[in-house]
CSV table of C-alpha atoms in Angstrom, one decimal:
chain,number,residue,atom,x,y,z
A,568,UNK,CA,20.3,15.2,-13.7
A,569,UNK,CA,22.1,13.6,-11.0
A,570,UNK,CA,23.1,9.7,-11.3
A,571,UNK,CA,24.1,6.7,-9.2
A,572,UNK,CA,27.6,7.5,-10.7
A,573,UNK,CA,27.1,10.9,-9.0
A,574,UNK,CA,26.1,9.5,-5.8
A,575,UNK,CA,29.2,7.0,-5.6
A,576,UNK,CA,31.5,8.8,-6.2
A,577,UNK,CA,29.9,11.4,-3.8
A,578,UNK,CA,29.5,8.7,-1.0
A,579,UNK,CA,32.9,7.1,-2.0
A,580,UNK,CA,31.7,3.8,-2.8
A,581,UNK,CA,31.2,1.8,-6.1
A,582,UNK,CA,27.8,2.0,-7.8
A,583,UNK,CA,26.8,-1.5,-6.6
A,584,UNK,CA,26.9,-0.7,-3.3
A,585,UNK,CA,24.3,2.0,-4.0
A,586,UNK,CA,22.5,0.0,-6.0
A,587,UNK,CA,22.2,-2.4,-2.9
A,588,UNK,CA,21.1,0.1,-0.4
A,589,UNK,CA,18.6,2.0,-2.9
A,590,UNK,CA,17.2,-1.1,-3.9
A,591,UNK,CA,16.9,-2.2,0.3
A,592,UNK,CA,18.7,-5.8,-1.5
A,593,UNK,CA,22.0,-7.3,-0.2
A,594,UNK,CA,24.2,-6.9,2.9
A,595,UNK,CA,25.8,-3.3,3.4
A,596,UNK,CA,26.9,-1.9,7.1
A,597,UNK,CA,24.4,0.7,8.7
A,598,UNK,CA,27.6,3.2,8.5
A,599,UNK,CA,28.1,2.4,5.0
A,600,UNK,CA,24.2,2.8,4.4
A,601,UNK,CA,24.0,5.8,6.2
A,602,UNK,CA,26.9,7.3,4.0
A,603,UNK,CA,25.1,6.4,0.4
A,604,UNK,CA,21.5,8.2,1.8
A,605,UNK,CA,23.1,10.9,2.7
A,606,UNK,CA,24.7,11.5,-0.5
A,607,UNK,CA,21.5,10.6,-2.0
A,608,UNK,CA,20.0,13.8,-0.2
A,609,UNK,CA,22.6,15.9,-0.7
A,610,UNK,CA,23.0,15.5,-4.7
A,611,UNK,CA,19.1,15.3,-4.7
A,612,UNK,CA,19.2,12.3,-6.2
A,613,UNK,CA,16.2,10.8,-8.1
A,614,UNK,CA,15.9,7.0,-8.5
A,615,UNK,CA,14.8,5.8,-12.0
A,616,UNK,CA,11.8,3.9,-11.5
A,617,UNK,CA,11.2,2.6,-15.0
A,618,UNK,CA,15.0,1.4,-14.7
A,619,UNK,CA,14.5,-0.2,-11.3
A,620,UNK,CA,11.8,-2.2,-12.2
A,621,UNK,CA,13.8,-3.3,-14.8
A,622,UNK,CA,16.8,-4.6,-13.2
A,623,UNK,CA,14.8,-5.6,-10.0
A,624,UNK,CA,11.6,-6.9,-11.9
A,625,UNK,CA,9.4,-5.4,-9.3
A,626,UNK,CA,7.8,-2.2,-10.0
A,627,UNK,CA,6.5,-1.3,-6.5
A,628,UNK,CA,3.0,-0.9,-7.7
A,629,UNK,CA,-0.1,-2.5,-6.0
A,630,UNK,CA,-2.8,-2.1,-8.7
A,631,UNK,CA,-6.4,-1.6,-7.5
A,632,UNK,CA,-9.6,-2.1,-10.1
A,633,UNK,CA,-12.7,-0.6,-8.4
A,634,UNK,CA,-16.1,-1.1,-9.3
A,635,UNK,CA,-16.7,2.7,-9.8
A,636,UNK,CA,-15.3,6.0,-7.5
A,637,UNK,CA,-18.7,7.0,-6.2
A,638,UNK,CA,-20.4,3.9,-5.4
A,639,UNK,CA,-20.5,4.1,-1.5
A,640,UNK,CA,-17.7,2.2,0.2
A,641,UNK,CA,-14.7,2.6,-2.6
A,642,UNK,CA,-12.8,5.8,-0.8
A,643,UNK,CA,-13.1,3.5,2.1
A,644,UNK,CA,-11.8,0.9,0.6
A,645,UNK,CA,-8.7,2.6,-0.8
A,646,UNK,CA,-8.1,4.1,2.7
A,647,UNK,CA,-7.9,0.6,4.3
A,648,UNK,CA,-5.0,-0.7,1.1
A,649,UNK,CA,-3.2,2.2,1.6
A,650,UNK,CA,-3.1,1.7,5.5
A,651,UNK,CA,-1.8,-1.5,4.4
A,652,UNK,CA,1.4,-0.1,2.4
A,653,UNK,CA,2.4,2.4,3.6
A,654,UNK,CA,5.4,1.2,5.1
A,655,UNK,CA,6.2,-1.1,2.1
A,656,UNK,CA,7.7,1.0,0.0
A,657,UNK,CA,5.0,0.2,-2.8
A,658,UNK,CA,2.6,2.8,-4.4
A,659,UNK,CA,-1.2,2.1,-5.1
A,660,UNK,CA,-2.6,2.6,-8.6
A,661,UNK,CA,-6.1,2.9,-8.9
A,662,UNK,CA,-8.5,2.2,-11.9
A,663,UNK,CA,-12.4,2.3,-12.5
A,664,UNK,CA,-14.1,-0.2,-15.0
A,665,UNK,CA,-16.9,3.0,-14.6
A,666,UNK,CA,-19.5,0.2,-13.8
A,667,UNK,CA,-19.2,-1.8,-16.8
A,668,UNK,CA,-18.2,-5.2,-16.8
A,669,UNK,CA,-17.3,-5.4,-20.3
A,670,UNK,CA,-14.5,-3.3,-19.3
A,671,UNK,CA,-13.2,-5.0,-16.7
A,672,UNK,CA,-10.6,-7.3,-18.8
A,673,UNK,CA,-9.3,-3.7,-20.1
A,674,UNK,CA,-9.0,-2.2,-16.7
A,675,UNK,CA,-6.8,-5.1,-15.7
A,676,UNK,CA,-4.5,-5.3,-18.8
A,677,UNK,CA,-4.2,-1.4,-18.3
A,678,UNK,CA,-2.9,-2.8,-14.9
A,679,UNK,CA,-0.6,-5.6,-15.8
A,680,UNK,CA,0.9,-2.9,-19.0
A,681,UNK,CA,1.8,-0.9,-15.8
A,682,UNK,CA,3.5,-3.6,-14.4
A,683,UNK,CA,1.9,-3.8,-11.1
A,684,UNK,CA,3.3,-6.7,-9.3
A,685,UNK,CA,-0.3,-7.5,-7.7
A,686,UNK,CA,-3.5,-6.5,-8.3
A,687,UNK,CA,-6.7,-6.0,-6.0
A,688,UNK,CA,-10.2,-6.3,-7.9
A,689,UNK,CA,-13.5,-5.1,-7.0
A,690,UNK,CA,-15.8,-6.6,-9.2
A,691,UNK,CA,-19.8,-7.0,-8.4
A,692,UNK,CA,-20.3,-9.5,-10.6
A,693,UNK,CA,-18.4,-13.3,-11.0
A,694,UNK,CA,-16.5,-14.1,-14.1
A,695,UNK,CA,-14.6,-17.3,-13.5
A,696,UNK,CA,-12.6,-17.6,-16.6
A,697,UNK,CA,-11.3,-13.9,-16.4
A,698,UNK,CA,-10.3,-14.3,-12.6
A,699,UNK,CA,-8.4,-17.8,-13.7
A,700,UNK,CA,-6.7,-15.6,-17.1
A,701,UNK,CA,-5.9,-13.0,-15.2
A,702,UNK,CA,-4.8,-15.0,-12.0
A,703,UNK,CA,-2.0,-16.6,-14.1
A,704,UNK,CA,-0.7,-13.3,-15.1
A,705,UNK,CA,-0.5,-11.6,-11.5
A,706,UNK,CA,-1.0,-12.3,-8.4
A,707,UNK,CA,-4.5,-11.5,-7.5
A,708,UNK,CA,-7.1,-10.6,-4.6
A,709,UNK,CA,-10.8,-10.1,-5.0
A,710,UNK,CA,-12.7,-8.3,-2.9
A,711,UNK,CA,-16.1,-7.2,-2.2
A,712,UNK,CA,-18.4,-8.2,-3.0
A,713,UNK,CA,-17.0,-11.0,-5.0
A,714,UNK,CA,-17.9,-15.0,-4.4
A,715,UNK,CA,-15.6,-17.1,-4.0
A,716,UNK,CA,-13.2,-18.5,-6.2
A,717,UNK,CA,-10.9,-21.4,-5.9
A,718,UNK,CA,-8.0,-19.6,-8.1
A,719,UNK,CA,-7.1,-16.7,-5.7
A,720,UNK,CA,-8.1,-15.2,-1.9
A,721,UNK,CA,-11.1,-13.7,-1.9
A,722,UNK,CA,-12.5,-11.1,0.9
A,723,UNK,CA,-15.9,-10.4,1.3
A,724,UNK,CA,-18.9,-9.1,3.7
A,725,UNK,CA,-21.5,-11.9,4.5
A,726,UNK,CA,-24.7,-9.5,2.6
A,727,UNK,CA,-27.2,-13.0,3.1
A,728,UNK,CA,-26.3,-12.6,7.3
A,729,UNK,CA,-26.8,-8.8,7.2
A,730,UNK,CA,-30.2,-9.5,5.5
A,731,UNK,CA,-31.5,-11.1,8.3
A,732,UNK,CA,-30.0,-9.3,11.0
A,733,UNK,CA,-32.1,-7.0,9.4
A,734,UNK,CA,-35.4,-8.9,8.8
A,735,UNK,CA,-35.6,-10.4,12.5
A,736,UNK,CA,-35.0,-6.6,13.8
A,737,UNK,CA,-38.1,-5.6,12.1
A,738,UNK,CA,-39.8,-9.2,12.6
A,739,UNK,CA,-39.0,-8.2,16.3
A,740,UNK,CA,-40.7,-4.8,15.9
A,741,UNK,CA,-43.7,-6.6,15.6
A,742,UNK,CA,-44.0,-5.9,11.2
A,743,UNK,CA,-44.5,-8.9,8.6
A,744,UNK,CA,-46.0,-7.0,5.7
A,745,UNK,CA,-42.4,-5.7,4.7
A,746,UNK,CA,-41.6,-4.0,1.0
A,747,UNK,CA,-38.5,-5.2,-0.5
A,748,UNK,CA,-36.8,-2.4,-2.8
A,749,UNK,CA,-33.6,-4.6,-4.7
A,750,UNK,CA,-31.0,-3.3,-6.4
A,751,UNK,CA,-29.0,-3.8,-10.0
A,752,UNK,CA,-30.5,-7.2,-11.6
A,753,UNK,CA,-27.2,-9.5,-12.0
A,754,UNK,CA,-25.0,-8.0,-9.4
A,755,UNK,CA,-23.4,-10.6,-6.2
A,756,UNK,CA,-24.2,-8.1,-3.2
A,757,UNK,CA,-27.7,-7.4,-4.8
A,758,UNK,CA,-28.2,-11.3,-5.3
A,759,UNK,CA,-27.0,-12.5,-2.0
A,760,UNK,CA,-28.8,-10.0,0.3
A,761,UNK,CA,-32.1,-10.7,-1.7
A,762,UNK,CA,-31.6,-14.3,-0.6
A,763,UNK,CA,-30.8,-13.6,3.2
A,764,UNK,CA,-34.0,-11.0,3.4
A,765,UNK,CA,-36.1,-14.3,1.4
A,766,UNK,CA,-34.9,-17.0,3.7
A,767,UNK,CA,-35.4,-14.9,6.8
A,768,UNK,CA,-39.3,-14.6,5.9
A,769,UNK,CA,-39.1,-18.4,5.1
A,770,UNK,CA,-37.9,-18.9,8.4
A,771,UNK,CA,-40.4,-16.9,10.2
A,772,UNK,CA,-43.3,-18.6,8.4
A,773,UNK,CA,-43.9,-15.7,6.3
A,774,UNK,CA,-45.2,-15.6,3.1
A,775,UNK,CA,-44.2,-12.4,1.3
A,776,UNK,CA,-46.3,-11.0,-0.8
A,777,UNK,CA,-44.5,-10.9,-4.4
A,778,UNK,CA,-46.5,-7.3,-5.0
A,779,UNK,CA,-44.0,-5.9,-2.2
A,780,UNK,CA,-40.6,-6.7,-4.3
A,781,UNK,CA,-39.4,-4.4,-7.0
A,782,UNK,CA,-36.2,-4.0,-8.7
A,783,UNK,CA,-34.7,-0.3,-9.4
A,784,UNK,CA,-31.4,1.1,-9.8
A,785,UNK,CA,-28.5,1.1,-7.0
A,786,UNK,CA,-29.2,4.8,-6.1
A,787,UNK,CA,-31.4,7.3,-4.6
A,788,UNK,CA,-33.1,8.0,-7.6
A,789,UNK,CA,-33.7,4.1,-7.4
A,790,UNK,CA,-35.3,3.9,-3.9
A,791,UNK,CA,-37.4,6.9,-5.1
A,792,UNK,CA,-39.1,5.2,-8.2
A,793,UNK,CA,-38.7,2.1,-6.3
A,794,UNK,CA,-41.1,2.8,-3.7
A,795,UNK,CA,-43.3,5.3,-6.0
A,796,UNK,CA,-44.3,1.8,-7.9
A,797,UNK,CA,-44.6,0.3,-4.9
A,798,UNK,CA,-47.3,2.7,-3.9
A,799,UNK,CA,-49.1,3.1,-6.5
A,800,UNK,CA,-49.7,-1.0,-6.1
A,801,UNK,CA,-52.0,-0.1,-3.3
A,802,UNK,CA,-51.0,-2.8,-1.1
A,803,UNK,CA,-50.4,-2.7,2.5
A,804,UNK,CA,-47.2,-2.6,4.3
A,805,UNK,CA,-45.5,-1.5,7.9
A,806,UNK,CA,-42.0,-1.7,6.7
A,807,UNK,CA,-39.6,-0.7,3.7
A,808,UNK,CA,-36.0,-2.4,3.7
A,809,UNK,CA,-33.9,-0.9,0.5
A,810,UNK,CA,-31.1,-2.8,-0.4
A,811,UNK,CA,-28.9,0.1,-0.2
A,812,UNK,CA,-28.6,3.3,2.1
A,813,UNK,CA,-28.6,5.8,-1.0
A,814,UNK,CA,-32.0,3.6,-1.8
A,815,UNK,CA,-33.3,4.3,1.4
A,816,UNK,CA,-32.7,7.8,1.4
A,817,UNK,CA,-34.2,8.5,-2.3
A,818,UNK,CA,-37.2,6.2,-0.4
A,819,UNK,CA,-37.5,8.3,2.8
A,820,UNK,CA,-37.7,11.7,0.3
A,821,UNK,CA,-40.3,10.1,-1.6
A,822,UNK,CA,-42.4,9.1,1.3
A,823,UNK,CA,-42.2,12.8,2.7
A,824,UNK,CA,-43.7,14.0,-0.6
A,825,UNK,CA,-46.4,11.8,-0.1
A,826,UNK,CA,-47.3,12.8,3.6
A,827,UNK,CA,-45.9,9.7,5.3
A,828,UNK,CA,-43.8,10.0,7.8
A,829,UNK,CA,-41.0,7.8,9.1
A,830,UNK,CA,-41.1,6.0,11.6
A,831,UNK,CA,-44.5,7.1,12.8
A,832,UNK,CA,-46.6,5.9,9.7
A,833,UNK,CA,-44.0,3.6,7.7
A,834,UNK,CA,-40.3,1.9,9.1
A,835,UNK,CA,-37.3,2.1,6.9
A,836,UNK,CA,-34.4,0.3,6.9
A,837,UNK,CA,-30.7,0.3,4.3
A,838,UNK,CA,-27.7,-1.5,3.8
A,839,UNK,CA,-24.3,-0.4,4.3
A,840,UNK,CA,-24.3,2.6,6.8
A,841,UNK,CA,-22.5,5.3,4.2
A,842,UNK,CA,-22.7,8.9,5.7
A,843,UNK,CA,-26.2,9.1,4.2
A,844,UNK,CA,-27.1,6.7,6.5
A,845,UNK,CA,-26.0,9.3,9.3
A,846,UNK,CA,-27.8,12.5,7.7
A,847,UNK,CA,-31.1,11.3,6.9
A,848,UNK,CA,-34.3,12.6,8.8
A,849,UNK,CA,-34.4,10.6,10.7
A,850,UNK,CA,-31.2,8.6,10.8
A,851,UNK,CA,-31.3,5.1,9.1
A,852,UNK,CA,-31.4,2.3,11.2
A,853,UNK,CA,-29.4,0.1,8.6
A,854,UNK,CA,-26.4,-2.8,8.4
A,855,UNK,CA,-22.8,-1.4,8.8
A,856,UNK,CA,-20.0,-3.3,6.2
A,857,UNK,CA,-16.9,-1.6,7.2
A,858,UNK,CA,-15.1,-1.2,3.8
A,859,UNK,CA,-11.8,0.4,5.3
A,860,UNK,CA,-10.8,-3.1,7.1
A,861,UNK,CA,-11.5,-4.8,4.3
A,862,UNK,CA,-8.9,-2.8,2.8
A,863,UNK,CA,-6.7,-3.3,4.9
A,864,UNK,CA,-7.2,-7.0,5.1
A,865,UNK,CA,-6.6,-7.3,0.8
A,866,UNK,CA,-3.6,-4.4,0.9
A,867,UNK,CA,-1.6,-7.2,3.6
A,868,UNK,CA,-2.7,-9.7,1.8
A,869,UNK,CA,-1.4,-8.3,-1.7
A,870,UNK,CA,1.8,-7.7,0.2
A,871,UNK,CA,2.2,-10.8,1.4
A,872,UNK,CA,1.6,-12.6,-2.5
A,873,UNK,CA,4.5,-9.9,-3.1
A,874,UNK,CA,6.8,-11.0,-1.1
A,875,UNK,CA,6.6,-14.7,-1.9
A,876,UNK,CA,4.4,-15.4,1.2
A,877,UNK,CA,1.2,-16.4,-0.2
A,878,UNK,CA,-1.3,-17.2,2.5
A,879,UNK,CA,-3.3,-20.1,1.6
A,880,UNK,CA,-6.3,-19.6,-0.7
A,881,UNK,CA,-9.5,-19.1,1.2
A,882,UNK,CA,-12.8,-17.1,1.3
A,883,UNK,CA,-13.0,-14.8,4.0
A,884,UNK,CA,-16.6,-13.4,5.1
A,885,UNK,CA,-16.1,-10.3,7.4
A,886,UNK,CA,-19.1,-9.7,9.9
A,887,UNK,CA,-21.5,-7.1,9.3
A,888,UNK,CA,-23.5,-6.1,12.2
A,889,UNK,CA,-26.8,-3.5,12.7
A,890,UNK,CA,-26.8,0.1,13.6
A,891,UNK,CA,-30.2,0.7,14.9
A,892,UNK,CA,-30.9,4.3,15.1
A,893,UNK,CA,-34.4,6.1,14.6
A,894,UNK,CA,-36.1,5.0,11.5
A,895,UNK,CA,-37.9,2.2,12.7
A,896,UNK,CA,-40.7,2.3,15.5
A,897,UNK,CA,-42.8,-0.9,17.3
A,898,UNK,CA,-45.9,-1.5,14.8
A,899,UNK,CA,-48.0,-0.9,18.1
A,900,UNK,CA,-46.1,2.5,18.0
A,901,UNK,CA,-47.2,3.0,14.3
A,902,UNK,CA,-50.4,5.3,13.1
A,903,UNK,CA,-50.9,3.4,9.9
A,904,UNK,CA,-52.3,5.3,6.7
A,905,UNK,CA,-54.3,4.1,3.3
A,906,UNK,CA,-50.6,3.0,1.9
């Protein structure tokens, strides 16, 4: 195996002046860089990374916790932090706490034993004493759909805001009598765009009828049973908004099996604008969080804790805006059924 030795004495230079240029640290000529790469190349030199990181104390990893792989949004996400690098020189690591909050503090250890020299963490739910531990121990970036936290820089989409984008669309469609379909019980997105969909009927002067709000899983599967129990409730309703896209595509699939059709007898609306949003019959009319520049927003942000140039600790809310395509129609469009 070929050494920095080899190298040196290959380029004609001392091993400390390939340390230097390897390491991109200290002042060597451009000739005299030049000279040590090439020997590099032709020797087919390795570096030792476990050594580097040793005598450098920087491993040149950029450790990422996700929430879980399929949930929609995460390959997104990873595309926007490697953007980010990808001129850095630093590699990204990538772990899943497979949904389970209890294993988040694991994930992250897993993360630091790796030496990462930051860390970006998806988390949907907000533990303040593990961001504080684990804020001490690395620098650290949250992202969404985390709340904010006065320890580290937080990025996140403004759910409440895409709520009620999403309300006064439908409010503006002429319907009132709207079903509700939430997601997983305890989670921040969940919580927050619950709130904006409430206060956007509170400030419409609508009551909402507590029989049109049920809880189910963050999936298609959910929005299926979801609006199955919301059926079998016999009570009236124009419009469906699931608090997910994959919700309202297991919701639109459960309507057809009942003979309803969308948008003619019943309006749907999601959340997120994931490719199911794009391939559902019809396509979802739905609120678009754009996952890839949040990415790239934590990945230069991760960069610049890195390199000692920590911007200063704030909570940044990145818009969301609608996508109206063709599941919704004007209630005076609408031929309502005994739903």
């Amino acid at each position: 195996m070929t050494s920095i030795t080899d190298v040196a004495k290959y380029a004609g230079v001392a091993v400390s002046t390939v340390s230097r240029v390897l390491n991109g640290s200290g002042a060597t000529s451009e000739k005299t860089r030049q000279k040590v790469m090439a020997a590099a190349a032709a020797l087919n030199y390795q570096p030792n990374l476990t050594a580097r990181a040793l005598s450098t104390k920087k491993s040149n990893l950029l450790g990422l916790l996700v929430h879980n792989f399929k949930a929609p949004g995460t390959a997104a996400l990873i595309a926007g932090i490697e953007q980010a690098i990808h001129d850095s020189g630093m590699e990204l690591l990538v772990i899943s706490c497979q949904s389970e909050e209890e294993r988040e503090a694991k994930s992250l250890n897993t993360l630091l034993m790796r030496k990462c020299d930051a860390m970006i963490w998806q988390s949907r739910t907000y533990n303040e004493q593990l961001i504080h531990e684990f804020a001490n121990k690395a620098p650290l970036v949250l992202v969404p759909p985390s709340a904010s936290s006065s320890h580290v820089n937080t990025l996140s989409f403004d759910y409440a805001l895409g709520s009620e984008m999403l309300v006064n669309y439908l409010l503006k469609k002429g319907h009132q009598q709207i079903a509700y379909i939430a997601g997983n019980r305890g989670y921040l997105d969940t919580e927050a765009k619950l709130a904006g969909f409430q206060r956007a009927m509170d400030q419409a002067g609508i009551r909402h009828n507590p029989e049109l709000l049920v809880w189910s899983e963050d999936s298609s599967a959910g929005g299926y049973r979801g609006i199955k129990r919301i059926l079998q409730k016999g009570v009236r309703f124009t419009a469906i908004m699931a608090a997910s896209d994959n919700m309202a595509a297991g919701v639109m699939h459960a309507l057809r099996e009942e003979d309803i059709r969308v948008p003619k007898n019943i309006s749907v609306v999601g959340f997120g604008d994931n490719q199911a949003a794009r391939y559902t019959m019809p396509p979802l009319t739905t609120v678009s969080c754009p996952y890839e520049e949040i990415g790239l927003l934590a990945g230069q942000t991760a960069l610049r804790l890195v390199n000692n140039d920590p911007p200063e600790l704030s909570t940044l809310k990145i818009p969301v805006y609608l996508i109206e395509r063709e599941s919704v129609a004007s209630l005076t469009e609408q031929v309502l059924g005994h739903w």
